[in-house]
CSV table of C-alpha atoms and ligand atoms in Angstrom, one decimal:
chain,number,residue,atom,x,y,z
A,13,UNK,CA,-47.1,12.8,-22.7
A,14,UNK,CA,-47.8,11.1,-19.5
A,15,UNK,CA,-45.1,11.4,-16.5
A,16,UNK,CA,-44.9,7.6,-16.2
A,17,UNK,CA,-44.3,7.2,-20.1
A,18,UNK,CA,-41.4,9.4,-20.1
A,19,UNK,CA,-40.1,7.4,-17.2
A,20,UNK,CA,-40.7,4.3,-19.0
A,21,UNK,CA,-38.8,5.5,-22.0
A,22,UNK,CA,-35.9,7.0,-19.9
A,23,UNK,CA,-35.5,3.5,-18.2
A,24,UNK,CA,-35.5,1.6,-21.7
A,25,UNK,CA,-33.1,3.9,-23.2
A,26,UNK,CA,-30.7,4.0,-20.0
A,27,UNK,CA,-31.2,0.0,-20.2
A,28,UNK,CA,-30.2,0.0,-24.0
A,29,UNK,CA,-27.0,2.3,-23.2
A,30,UNK,CA,-26.0,0.4,-20.3
A,31,UNK,CA,-26.3,-3.0,-22.3
A,32,UNK,CA,-24.5,-1.3,-25.1
A,33,UNK,CA,-21.5,0.0,-22.9
A,34,UNK,CA,-21.5,-3.4,-21.1
A,35,UNK,CA,-21.3,-5.2,-24.4
A,36,UNK,CA,-18.6,-2.7,-25.6
A,37,UNK,CA,-16.6,-3.2,-22.5
A,38,UNK,CA,-16.9,-7.1,-22.6
A,39,UNK,CA,-15.8,-7.0,-26.5
A,40,UNK,CA,-12.8,-4.7,-25.6
A,41,UNK,CA,-11.9,-7.0,-22.7
A,42,UNK,CA,-11.8,-10.1,-24.6
A,43,UNK,CA,-10.1,-8.4,-27.7
A,44,UNK,CA,-7.0,-7.4,-25.2
A,45,UNK,CA,-6.9,-10.9,-23.8
A,46,UNK,CA,-7.1,-12.6,-27.3
A,47,UNK,CA,-4.1,-10.3,-28.7
A,48,UNK,CA,-2.3,-10.7,-25.3
A,49,UNK,CA,-2.5,-14.2,-25.7
A,50,UNK,CA,-1.5,-13.9,-29.6
A,51,UNK,CA,1.4,-11.8,-28.5
A,52,UNK,CA,2.5,-14.4,-25.8
A,53,UNK,CA,2.2,-17.3,-28.4
A,54,UNK,CA,4.4,-15.8,-31.0
A,55,UNK,CA,6.9,-14.6,-28.5
A,56,UNK,CA,7.3,-18.0,-27.1
A,57,UNK,CA,7.4,-19.5,-30.3
A,58,UNK,CA,10.2,-17.3,-31.5
A,59,UNK,CA,12.2,-17.8,-28.2
A,60,UNK,CA,11.7,-21.8,-28.5
A,61,UNK,CA,13.0,-21.3,-32.3
A,62,UNK,CA,16.1,-19.5,-31.0
A,63,UNK,CA,16.7,-22.1,-28.5
A,64,UNK,CA,16.5,-24.6,-31.1
A,65,UNK,CA,18.8,-23.1,-33.5
A,66,UNK,CA,21.6,-22.4,-30.8
A,67,UNK,CA,21.3,-26.2,-30.0
A,68,UNK,CA,21.8,-26.9,-33.7
A,69,UNK,CA,24.5,-24.2,-34.1
A,70,UNK,CA,26.5,-26.0,-31.1
A,71,UNK,CA,26.0,-29.5,-32.7
A,72,UNK,CA,27.6,-28.1,-35.9
A,73,UNK,CA,30.2,-26.7,-33.8
A,74,UNK,CA,31.1,-30.1,-32.3
A,75,UNK,CA,30.7,-32.0,-35.6
A,76,UNK,CA,32.9,-29.6,-37.2
A,77,UNK,CA,35.4,-30.1,-34.4
A,78,UNK,CA,35.2,-34.1,-34.7
A,79,UNK,CA,35.4,-34.1,-38.1
A,80,UNK,CA,38.5,-31.8,-37.8
A,81,UNK,CA,40.1,-34.1,-35.3
A,82,UNK,CA,39.3,-37.3,-37.7
A,83,UNK,CA,40.6,-35.5,-40.7
A,84,UNK,CA,43.9,-35.0,-38.6
A,85,UNK,CA,43.8,-38.6,-37.4
A,86,UNK,CA,43.5,-39.7,-41.3
A,87,UNK,CA,46.6,-37.9,-42.4
A,88,UNK,CA,48.6,-39.4,-39.3
A,89,UNK,CA,47.4,-42.9,-39.9
A,90,UNK,CA,46.1,-44.0,-43.8
A,91,UNK,CA,42.7,-45.4,-43.1
A,92,UNK,CA,42.2,-48.4,-45.5
A,93,UNK,CA,38.4,-47.3,-46.1
A,94,UNK,CA,38.8,-43.6,-47.0
A,95,UNK,CA,40.1,-44.5,-50.6
A,96,UNK,CA,37.1,-44.6,-52.9
A,97,UNK,CA,38.7,-46.5,-55.7
A,98,UNK,CA,40.1,-49.5,-53.6
A,99,UNK,CA,38.8,-51.9,-51.4
A,100,UNK,CA,41.2,-53.4,-49.0
A,101,UNK,CA,43.9,-51.4,-50.9
A,102,UNK,CA,43.0,-53.9,-54.0
A,103,UNK,CA,41.9,-52.0,-57.5
A,104,UNK,CA,38.0,-52.7,-58.1
A,105,UNK,CA,38.6,-54.2,-61.2
A,106,UNK,CA,40.3,-57.1,-59.8
A,107,UNK,CA,37.4,-58.7,-58.0
A,108,UNK,CA,34.7,-61.0,-59.5
A,109,UNK,CA,31.0,-60.3,-59.4
A,110,UNK,CA,30.2,-62.1,-55.9
A,111,UNK,CA,33.2,-60.9,-54.4
A,112,UNK,CA,32.6,-57.4,-55.6
A,113,UNK,CA,29.0,-57.5,-53.8
A,114,UNK,CA,30.6,-58.9,-50.8
A,115,UNK,CA,33.3,-56.4,-50.6
A,116,UNK,CA,30.9,-53.3,-51.4
A,117,UNK,CA,28.5,-54.4,-48.4
A,118,UNK,CA,31.5,-54.3,-46.2
A,119,UNK,CA,32.8,-51.1,-47.4
A,120,UNK,CA,29.3,-49.6,-46.7
A,121,UNK,CA,29.2,-51.1,-43.2
A,122,UNK,CA,32.6,-49.6,-42.5
A,123,UNK,CA,31.5,-46.0,-43.3
A,124,UNK,CA,28.3,-46.5,-41.6
A,125,UNK,CA,30.3,-47.7,-38.7
A,126,UNK,CA,32.8,-44.6,-39.5
A,127,UNK,CA,29.7,-41.8,-39.5
A,128,UNK,CA,28.3,-43.6,-36.6
A,129,UNK,CA,31.6,-43.2,-34.8
A,130,UNK,CA,31.7,-39.6,-35.6
A,131,UNK,CA,27.9,-38.9,-34.5
A,132,UNK,CA,28.9,-41.0,-31.3
A,133,UNK,CA,31.7,-38.6,-30.7
A,134,UNK,CA,29.7,-35.7,-31.3
A,135,UNK,CA,27.0,-36.8,-28.8
A,136,UNK,CA,29.7,-37.5,-26.0
A,137,UNK,CA,31.5,-34.2,-26.8
A,138,UNK,CA,28.2,-32.3,-26.5
A,139,UNK,CA,27.1,-34.4,-23.2
A,140,UNK,CA,30.6,-34.0,-21.6
A,141,UNK,CA,32.1,-30.8,-22.8
A,142,UNK,CA,29.3,-28.4,-24.1
A,143,UNK,CA,27.9,-27.4,-20.7
A,144,UNK,CA,31.7,-26.3,-19.7
A,145,UNK,CA,32.0,-24.0,-22.6
A,146,UNK,CA,32.0,-20.4,-21.8
A,147,UNK,CA,28.2,-19.2,-22.0
A,148,UNK,CA,29.3,-16.2,-24.2
A,149,UNK,CA,30.7,-18.7,-26.7
A,150,UNK,CA,27.6,-20.8,-26.9
A,151,UNK,CA,25.2,-17.7,-27.2
A,152,UNK,CA,26.8,-14.4,-27.5
A,153,UNK,CA,24.8,-11.3,-27.6
A,154,UNK,CA,25.0,-10.4,-31.3
A,155,UNK,CA,24.0,-13.9,-32.3
A,156,UNK,CA,21.1,-14.0,-29.8
A,157,UNK,CA,20.0,-10.3,-31.0
A,158,UNK,CA,20.0,-11.7,-34.6
A,159,UNK,CA,18.1,-14.9,-34.1
A,160,UNK,CA,15.6,-13.3,-31.9
A,161,UNK,CA,14.9,-10.5,-34.5
A,162,UNK,CA,14.7,-13.0,-37.5
A,163,UNK,CA,12.3,-15.2,-35.3
A,164,UNK,CA,10.0,-12.5,-34.1
A,165,UNK,CA,9.9,-11.2,-37.7
A,166,UNK,CA,8.8,-14.5,-38.8
A,167,UNK,CA,5.9,-14.9,-36.0
A,168,UNK,CA,4.5,-11.5,-37.4
A,169,UNK,CA,6.1,-9.3,-34.9
A,170,UNK,CA,7.9,-7.4,-37.0
A,171,UNK,CA,10.3,-4.7,-36.0
A,172,UNK,CA,9.0,-5.4,-32.3
A,173,UNK,CA,11.6,-3.7,-29.9
A,174,UNK,CA,12.9,-6.1,-27.4
A,175,UNK,CA,15.6,-6.1,-24.4
A,176,UNK,CA,17.1,-9.5,-23.1
A,177,UNK,CA,19.4,-11.0,-20.9
A,178,UNK,CA,21.2,-14.1,-20.6
A,179,UNK,CA,21.0,-15.4,-17.0
A,180,UNK,CA,22.3,-18.8,-15.1
A,181,UNK,CA,20.2,-20.7,-12.9
A,182,UNK,CA,20.5,-18.7,-10.2
A,183,UNK,CA,19.2,-15.8,-11.9
A,184,UNK,CA,22.6,-13.9,-12.3
A,185,UNK,CA,22.9,-11.7,-15.6
A,186,UNK,CA,25.7,-13.1,-17.7
A,187,UNK,CA,25.0,-10.5,-20.6
A,188,UNK,CA,22.2,-8.2,-21.3
A,189,UNK,CA,21.2,-5.5,-23.6
A,190,UNK,CA,21.6,-2.1,-22.4
A,191,UNK,CA,17.8,-1.3,-21.6
A,192,UNK,CA,17.1,-4.7,-20.0
A,193,UNK,CA,16.3,-3.8,-16.4
A,194,UNK,CA,16.9,-6.6,-14.2
A,195,UNK,CA,14.3,-5.5,-11.7
A,196,UNK,CA,11.6,-5.3,-14.2
A,197,UNK,CA,8.9,-7.2,-12.5
A,198,UNK,CA,6.2,-7.2,-15.3
A,199,UNK,CA,5.6,-10.8,-15.4
A,200,UNK,CA,3.2,-10.5,-18.3
A,201,UNK,CA,5.8,-8.9,-20.2
A,202,UNK,CA,8.9,-11.0,-19.6
A,203,UNK,CA,9.5,-14.3,-21.4
A,204,UNK,CA,12.0,-16.9,-20.1
A,205,UNK,CA,13.2,-19.7,-22.5
A,206,UNK,CA,15.7,-22.5,-21.1
A,207,UNK,CA,18.7,-22.7,-23.6
A,208,UNK,CA,20.7,-25.9,-24.0
A,209,UNK,CA,17.9,-28.0,-22.4
A,210,UNK,CA,20.2,-31.4,-22.4
A,211,UNK,CA,22.7,-29.3,-20.0
A,212,UNK,CA,23.0,-30.6,-16.3
A,213,UNK,CA,20.3,-28.6,-14.3
A,214,UNK,CA,22.9,-26.7,-12.4
A,215,UNK,CA,24.8,-25.4,-15.6
A,216,UNK,CA,21.6,-24.4,-17.4
A,217,UNK,CA,21.3,-21.1,-19.1
A,218,UNK,CA,18.2,-18.9,-19.6
A,219,UNK,CA,17.3,-16.6,-22.0
A,220,UNK,CA,15.0,-13.4,-20.6
A,221,UNK,CA,13.3,-11.4,-23.1
A,222,UNK,CA,11.3,-8.3,-22.5
A,223,UNK,CA,9.2,-6.1,-24.8
A,224,UNK,CA,9.0,-2.7,-23.7
A,225,UNK,CA,6.1,-1.7,-26.3
A,226,UNK,CA,4.1,-4.8,-25.7
A,227,UNK,CA,1.1,-2.9,-24.1
A,228,UNK,CA,1.1,-0.2,-27.0
A,229,UNK,CA,1.1,-3.2,-29.4
A,230,UNK,CA,-1.8,-4.9,-27.7
A,231,UNK,CA,-3.7,-1.5,-27.5
A,232,UNK,CA,-3.2,-0.6,-31.1
A,233,UNK,CA,-5.8,-3.1,-32.1
A,234,UNK,CA,-8.2,-1.1,-30.1
A,235,UNK,CA,-8.0,2.1,-32.1
A,236,UNK,CA,-11.4,1.8,-33.5
A,237,UNK,CA,-12.9,1.7,-30.1
A,238,UNK,CA,-11.9,5.4,-29.0
A,239,UNK,CA,-14.3,6.7,-31.9
A,240,UNK,CA,-17.1,4.2,-30.9
A,241,UNK,CA,-16.7,5.4,-27.5
A,242,UNK,CA,-16.9,8.9,-28.5
A,243,UNK,CA,-20.1,8.4,-30.7
A,244,UNK,CA,-21.9,6.4,-27.7
A,245,UNK,CA,-20.9,9.3,-25.4
A,246,UNK,CA,-22.4,11.8,-27.8
A,247,UNK,CA,-25.7,9.8,-28.1
A,248,UNK,CA,-25.8,9.5,-24.3
A,249,UNK,CA,-25.2,13.5,-23.8
A,250,UNK,CA,-27.7,14.1,-26.6
A,251,UNK,CA,-30.3,11.6,-24.8
A,252,UNK,CA,-30.1,13.2,-21.4
A,253,UNK,CA,-30.1,17.0,-23.0
A,254,UNK,CA,-33.6,15.4,-24.9
A,255,UNK,CA,-34.9,14.1,-21.7
A,256,UNK,CA,-34.2,17.2,-19.9
A,257,UNK,CA,-36.0,19.2,-22.4
A,258,UNK,CA,-38.9,16.9,-22.5
A,259,UNK,CA,-39.2,17.5,-18.6
A,260,UNK,CA,-38.8,21.2,-19.0
A,261,UNK,CA,-41.5,21.3,-21.6
A,262,UNK,CA,-43.7,19.0,-19.3
A,263,UNK,CA,-43.1,21.5,-16.5
A,264,UNK,CA,-43.9,24.7,-18.7
A,265,UNK,CA,-47.2,22.8,-19.7
A,266,UNK,CA,-48.1,22.3,-16.3
A,267,UNK,CA,-47.3,25.9,-15.5
A,268,UNK,CA,-49.3,27.3,-18.7
A,269,UNK,CA,-52.0,24.9,-17.4
A,270,UNK,CA,-52.0,26.7,-13.9
A,271,UNK,CA,-51.8,30.1,-15.2
A,272,UNK,CA,-55.1,29.4,-17.4
A,273,UNK,CA,-56.8,27.8,-14.3
A,274,UNK,CA,-55.7,30.7,-12.1
A,275,UNK,CA,-56.4,33.5,-15.2
A,276,UNK,CA,-60.1,32.1,-15.5
A,277,UNK,CA,-60.5,32.1,-11.5
A,278,UNK,CA,-59.4,35.8,-11.7
A,279,UNK,CA,-61.6,36.8,-14.3
A,280,UNK,CA,-64.9,34.7,-13.1
A,281,UNK,CA,-65.1,36.8,-9.8
A,282,UNK,CA,-65.5,40.6,-11.2
A,283,UNK,CA,-67.4,39.2,-14.0
A,284,UNK,CA,-70.1,37.5,-12.0
A,285,UNK,CA,-70.0,40.5,-9.6
A,286,UNK,CA,-70.6,42.9,-12.6
A,287,UNK,CA,-73.2,40.4,-14.0
A,288,UNK,CA,-75.0,40.4,-10.4
A,289,UNK,CA,-75.1,44.2,-10.7
A,290,UNK,CA,-76.5,44.1,-13.9
A,291,UNK,CA,-79.5,41.8,-12.9
A,292,UNK,CA,-80.2,43.9,-9.8
A,293,UNK,CA,-80.3,47.0,-12.1
A,294,UNK,CA,-82.6,44.7,-14.5
A,295,UNK,CA,-84.9,43.5,-11.7
A,296,UNK,CA,-88.1,45.5,-11.7
A,297,UNK,CA,-89.2,44.0,-8.2
A,298,UNK,CA,-86.1,46.0,-6.8
A,299,UNK,CA,-86.7,49.4,-5.8
A,300,UNK,CA,-83.7,51.4,-6.7
A,301,UNK,CA,-82.8,54.0,-4.3
A,302,UNK,CA,-80.1,56.6,-5.2
A,303,UNK,CA,-77.8,55.0,-2.6
A,304,UNK,CA,-78.5,51.6,-3.9
A,305,UNK,CA,-77.7,52.8,-7.5
A,306,UNK,CA,-74.5,54.4,-6.1
A,307,UNK,CA,-73.5,51.2,-4.4
A,308,UNK,CA,-74.0,49.2,-7.6
A,309,UNK,CA,-72.3,51.7,-9.7
A,310,UNK,CA,-69.3,51.5,-7.2
A,311,UNK,CA,-69.2,47.6,-7.4
A,312,UNK,CA,-69.2,48.1,-11.2
A,313,UNK,CA,-66.6,50.4,-11.3
A,314,UNK,CA,-64.4,48.7,-8.8
A,315,UNK,CA,-64.8,45.2,-10.6
A,316,UNK,CA,-64.3,46.9,-14.0
A,317,UNK,CA,-60.9,48.2,-12.6
A,318,UNK,CA,-60.1,45.0,-11.2
A,319,UNK,CA,-60.8,43.6,-14.4
A,320,UNK,CA,-58.9,45.9,-16.3
A,321,UNK,CA,-55.9,45.3,-14.0
A,322,UNK,CA,-56.4,41.7,-14.9
A,323,UNK,CA,-55.9,42.3,-18.6
A,324,UNK,CA,-53.2,44.7,-18.2
A,325,UNK,CA,-51.4,41.7,-16.5
A,326,UNK,CA,-52.2,39.3,-19.3
A,327,UNK,CA,-51.1,41.8,-21.8
A,328,UNK,CA,-47.7,42.2,-19.9
A,329,UNK,CA,-47.2,38.7,-20.9
A,330,UNK,CA,-46.8,39.6,-24.7
A,331,UNK,CA,-43.7,41.5,-23.8
A,332,UNK,CA,-42.1,38.4,-23.1
A,333,UNK,CA,-42.0,37.4,-26.7
A,334,UNK,CA,-40.3,40.2,-28.0
A,335,UNK,CA,-36.4,40.3,-27.4
A,336,UNK,CA,-36.3,43.9,-26.4
A,337,UNK,CA,-39.6,45.4,-25.4
A,338,UNK,CA,-40.8,48.6,-27.3
A,339,UNK,CA,-40.6,51.3,-24.7
A,340,UNK,CA,-41.5,54.7,-25.2
A,341,UNK,CA,-38.5,56.2,-23.2
A,342,UNK,CA,-38.6,59.4,-21.5
A,343,UNK,CA,-36.5,61.2,-18.8
A,344,UNK,CA,-38.4,60.9,-15.6
A,345,UNK,CA,-37.7,61.7,-11.9
A,346,UNK,CA,-38.1,58.1,-10.4
A,347,UNK,CA,-38.6,59.8,-6.9
A,348,UNK,CA,-41.5,61.4,-8.0
A,349,UNK,CA,-43.1,58.1,-9.7
A,350,UNK,CA,-42.2,56.2,-6.3
A,351,UNK,CA,-43.9,58.9,-4.4
A,352,UNK,CA,-47.2,58.8,-6.7
A,353,UNK,CA,-47.3,54.9,-6.5
A,354,UNK,CA,-46.8,54.8,-2.6
A,355,UNK,CA,-49.5,57.4,-2.2
A,356,UNK,CA,-51.8,55.3,-4.3
A,357,UNK,CA,-50.8,52.1,-2.6
A,358,UNK,CA,-50.9,53.6,1.1
A,359,UNK,CA,-54.3,53.3,1.4
A,360,UNK,CA,-54.3,49.5,0.6
A,361,UNK,CA,-51.7,48.8,2.9
A,362,UNK,CA,-53.4,50.5,5.6
A,363,UNK,CA,-56.7,48.6,4.8
A,364,UNK,CA,-54.9,45.6,5.9
A,365,UNK,CA,-53.8,47.4,9.2
A,366,UNK,CA,-50.2,47.7,7.7
A,367,UNK,CA,-47.9,50.8,7.2
A,368,UNK,CA,-46.1,52.0,4.1
A,369,UNK,CA,-43.4,54.4,4.2
A,370,UNK,CA,-41.0,56.0,1.8
A,371,UNK,CA,-37.4,57.5,2.3
A,372,UNK,CA,-36.6,58.8,-0.9
A,373,UNK,CA,-33.0,60.0,-0.4
A,374,UNK,CA,-31.4,60.0,-3.8
A,375,UNK,CA,-30.5,63.6,-4.8
A,376,UNK,CA,-30.4,62.9,-8.6
A,377,UNK,CA,-33.1,60.2,-9.4
A,378,UNK,CA,-33.5,61.3,-13.1
A,379,UNK,CA,-33.7,58.0,-15.2
A,380,UNK,CA,-34.5,57.2,-18.9
A,381,UNK,CA,-37.3,54.7,-18.5
A,382,UNK,CA,-41.1,54.0,-20.1
A,383,UNK,CA,-43.2,55.8,-17.5
A,384,UNK,CA,-46.1,53.4,-17.5
A,385,UNK,CA,-43.9,50.3,-17.5
A,386,UNK,CA,-41.8,51.8,-14.7
A,387,UNK,CA,-44.9,52.2,-12.8
A,388,UNK,CA,-46.0,48.9,-13.3
A,389,UNK,CA,-42.7,47.4,-12.0
A,390,UNK,CA,-43.0,49.1,-8.7
A,391,UNK,CA,-46.8,48.5,-8.5
A,392,UNK,CA,-46.0,44.6,-8.9
A,393,UNK,CA,-43.6,44.7,-6.3
A,394,UNK,CA,-45.6,46.6,-4.1
A,395,UNK,CA,-48.8,44.2,-4.9
A,396,UNK,CA,-46.5,41.1,-3.9
A,397,UNK,CA,-45.4,42.7,-0.6
A,398,UNK,CA,-49.1,43.0,0.1
A,399,UNK,CA,-50.3,39.7,-1.4
A,400,UNK,CA,-47.2,37.8,0.6
A,401,UNK,CA,-47.7,39.6,4.0
A,402,UNK,CA,-47.9,37.3,7.3
A,403,UNK,CA,-51.4,37.2,8.7
A,404,UNK,CA,-50.6,37.7,12.3
A,405,UNK,CA,-47.9,40.3,11.7
A,406,UNK,CA,-49.2,44.1,10.5
A,407,UNK,CA,-47.1,44.6,7.4
A,408,UNK,CA,-44.3,47.0,7.3
A,409,UNK,CA,-43.2,48.0,3.9
A,410,UNK,CA,-40.6,50.4,3.4
A,411,UNK,CA,-39.6,51.9,-0.3
A,412,UNK,CA,-36.0,53.7,-0.6
A,413,UNK,CA,-34.1,55.5,-3.3
A,414,UNK,CA,-30.5,56.6,-3.2
A,415,UNK,CA,-27.8,57.4,-5.5
A,416,UNK,CA,-24.9,54.9,-6.1
A,417,UNK,CA,-21.5,55.9,-7.2
A,418,UNK,CA,-22.9,59.1,-9.1
A,419,UNK,CA,-24.0,57.3,-12.2
A,420,UNK,CA,-26.8,54.8,-10.6
A,421,UNK,CA,-29.9,55.0,-8.8
A,422,UNK,CA,-30.9,52.2,-6.2
A,423,UNK,CA,-34.3,51.6,-5.5
A,424,UNK,CA,-35.4,49.2,-2.6
A,425,UNK,CA,-38.7,47.6,-1.7
A,426,UNK,CA,-38.4,46.0,1.6
A,427,UNK,CA,-41.2,44.0,3.4
A,428,UNK,CA,-41.7,41.8,6.5
A,429,UNK,CA,-43.9,39.3,4.8
A,430,UNK,CA,-43.7,35.5,4.7
A,431,UNK,CA,-40.2,35.5,2.8
A,432,UNK,CA,-39.1,33.1,0.2
A,433,UNK,CA,-37.1,30.1,0.7
A,434,UNK,CA,-33.7,29.5,-0.8
A,435,UNK,CA,-34.7,27.2,-3.4
A,436,UNK,CA,-37.3,29.0,-4.7
A,437,UNK,CA,-35.4,32.1,-4.5
A,438,UNK,CA,-33.4,31.1,-7.5
A,439,UNK,CA,-36.4,30.6,-9.6
A,440,UNK,CA,-39.1,33.4,-8.9
A,441,UNK,CA,-37.9,35.6,-12.0
A,442,UNK,CA,-38.9,32.7,-14.0
A,443,UNK,CA,-41.9,32.7,-16.1
A,444,UNK,CA,-44.9,31.0,-14.5
A,445,UNK,CA,-42.8,30.2,-11.8
A,446,UNK,CA,-45.0,30.2,-8.4
A,447,UNK,CA,-44.0,29.2,-5.0
A,448,UNK,CA,-46.3,26.2,-4.0
A,449,UNK,CA,-47.3,28.1,-0.9
A,450,UNK,CA,-48.1,31.2,-3.2
A,451,UNK,CA,-52.0,30.8,-2.8
A,452,UNK,CA,-52.0,32.3,0.3
A,453,UNK,CA,-55.0,34.7,1.4
A,454,UNK,CA,-56.6,32.8,-1.6
A,455,UNK,CA,-53.9,34.6,-3.9
A,456,UNK,CA,-54.2,33.3,-7.4
A,457,UNK,CA,-51.2,34.8,-9.4
A,458,UNK,CA,-50.0,34.2,-12.5
A,459,UNK,CA,-46.5,33.6,-11.7
A,460,UNK,CA,-45.8,36.3,-14.3
A,461,UNK,CA,-45.3,39.7,-12.3
A,462,UNK,CA,-41.6,39.1,-11.5
A,463,UNK,CA,-40.8,38.0,-14.5
A,464,UNK,CA,-42.4,41.0,-16.3
A,465,UNK,CA,-40.5,42.9,-13.6
A,466,UNK,CA,-37.0,41.4,-14.5
A,467,UNK,CA,-37.6,42.0,-18.4
A,468,UNK,CA,-38.8,45.4,-18.0
A,469,UNK,CA,-35.7,46.4,-15.7
A,470,UNK,CA,-33.3,44.4,-18.0
A,471,UNK,CA,-34.5,46.3,-20.9
A,472,UNK,CA,-33.6,49.5,-19.3
A,473,UNK,CA,-30.3,48.2,-18.8
A,474,UNK,CA,-30.7,47.9,-15.1
A,475,UNK,CA,-30.5,45.0,-12.8
A,476,UNK,CA,-33.0,43.6,-10.1
A,477,UNK,CA,-31.7,41.6,-7.1
A,478,UNK,CA,-33.5,39.9,-4.3
A,479,UNK,CA,-32.6,39.3,-0.6
A,480,UNK,CA,-35.1,37.2,1.3
A,481,UNK,CA,-35.1,35.2,4.5
A,482,UNK,CA,-38.1,32.6,5.2
A,483,UNK,CA,-40.5,33.8,7.6
A,484,UNK,CA,-38.5,37.1,8.1
A,485,UNK,CA,-39.3,39.2,4.8
A,486,UNK,CA,-38.1,40.1,1.3
A,487,UNK,CA,-36.2,42.9,0.1
A,488,UNK,CA,-35.8,43.6,-4.0
A,489,UNK,CA,-33.0,45.6,-5.1
A,490,UNK,CA,-33.3,47.5,-8.4
A,491,UNK,CA,-30.4,49.2,-9.8
A,492,UNK,CA,-30.9,51.8,-12.8
A,493,UNK,CA,-28.3,54.0,-15.0
A,494,UNK,CA,-29.0,57.7,-14.2
A,495,UNK,CA,-29.7,59.8,-17.2
A,496,UNK,CA,-26.2,61.5,-18.4
A,497,UNK,CA,-27.4,65.1,-18.5
B,501,ADP,P1,-47.5,35.6,-8.7
B,501,ADP,O1,-47.2,36.4,-7.4
B,501,ADP,O2,-48.5,35.9,-9.8
B,501,ADP,O3,-47.6,34.3,-8.3
B,501,ADP,P2,-44.8,36.6,-9.1
B,501,ADP,O4,-43.8,36.5,-10.4
B,501,ADP,O5,-45.2,38.1,-8.8
B,501,ADP,O6,-46.0,35.6,-9.3
B,501,ADP,O7,-44.2,35.9,-7.9
B,501,ADP,C1,-43.4,34.7,-8.1
B,501,ADP,C2,-43.4,34.2,-6.8
B,501,ADP,O8,-42.7,34.7,-5.8
B,501,ADP,C3,-44.8,34.2,-6.0
B,501,ADP,O9,-45.5,33.0,-6.1
B,501,ADP,C4,-44.2,34.3,-4.5
B,501,ADP,O10,-44.4,33.1,-3.9
B,501,ADP,C5,-43.1,34.7,-4.4
B,501,ADP,N1,-43.0,36.2,-4.0
B,501,ADP,C6,-43.0,37.5,-4.8
B,501,ADP,N2,-43.1,38.5,-4.0
B,501,ADP,C7,-42.8,38.0,-2.8
B,501,ADP,C8,-42.9,38.7,-1.6
B,501,ADP,N3,-42.5,40.1,-1.3
B,501,ADP,N4,-42.7,38.0,-0.5
B,501,ADP,C9,-42.9,36.8,-0.6
B,501,ADP,N5,-42.9,35.8,-1.6
B,501,ADP,C10,-43.1,36.7,-2.7
């Protein structure tokens, strides 16, 4: 897959996710606003109904009082219109039809006027006396609480907890429930209703109601949003992990391609040298002196060795596929192995004008290793030191060994080569990883050497670390457990 295709897919997916999240956010915001509005409408309507019921209650109070007064007056003065059997004190049967109709009409009018009188009386009482009644008589806490509860239940806010206060026009609290906080500053959560709106402005009473659990009530409608958000988050994580894997895979493919290119290059040179030598041997026109034959056989020998070395390196690759390499373990004196490798390598280092020194201080250097792989490990590290030497400074390579805490052996390989940058340092042990400036001295590596080294050392229950300063040099530190006996 092309890099641009991956980027386009990533961008489209990101856009889709952003859109989805935006829509979800927008929906949630609208939902909260709607629930808030519904709650406010229901609360306001309940408060209004309470106020209406209080007005009616007060009207009944004055009506009952006026009726009471009228009744007491009736017992003092005998009202003529109050007797249903008589009109103006006469028995009904004593009138003729025309008179009866006339009398009945008058009686009705009197009754109407009497009721009208009572209602006028009530209205006058309400206007003149109601506002002067003690507020606690007009709207006592128990009645307010009961009415509020009933009205809230009717409006769908069943069992909604509330706190309330009765205040005057100055805002002073006349009575309140225990939980009502006068300082409650939550404007969205405080509902105010004027009680007895017919009262003179200065004497008006207000009912303030506060709902402590309003927020939870509004949010409870969003319960389904949480699992949805969790699923979106999960999708997002899966998406980013997939993208990271795709990029990793792509990088690995690129590295493998590099590896194949480098490998072809490494094989091509010895093959063409050998083929050239073979052509010379075949060519009848070339006279073959013994020196020439020796030269040609040296070339063939050297190039075959080189080829074998390359094949060996590629074969090392197969080690990675096994979780634990099949090692032929034996007890080996690491000092002896190091000494032999150093001796073999000395010539190579000196060929480039450098020097290789060994300081094998370890008193006990018996380790249980696979000799062939262990030698390969040291060889790879020394080979790298030569490959990544500085052009202008003679290579100074030091191999050392010494004991650590009596049961571990430390081997260090230190060079004064080109060094490794911090960013690369973290990755040089990865399979196929090569520093971009690694193609120095026309070095075409595979990026496998250090991965192989680490794999073998780990399989031997050891550790390998690297310290490096760019432009100064590099030091590899191997720690292996000593054999117990
Ligand atoms: P290769 O040498 O085939 O590229 P390695 O796995 O052996 O692969 O090394 C990985 C990278 O680590 C190399 O490309 C090189 O840049 C860096 N490196 C390894 N050893 C040294 C060293 N002694 N000095 C500087 N750089 C090194």
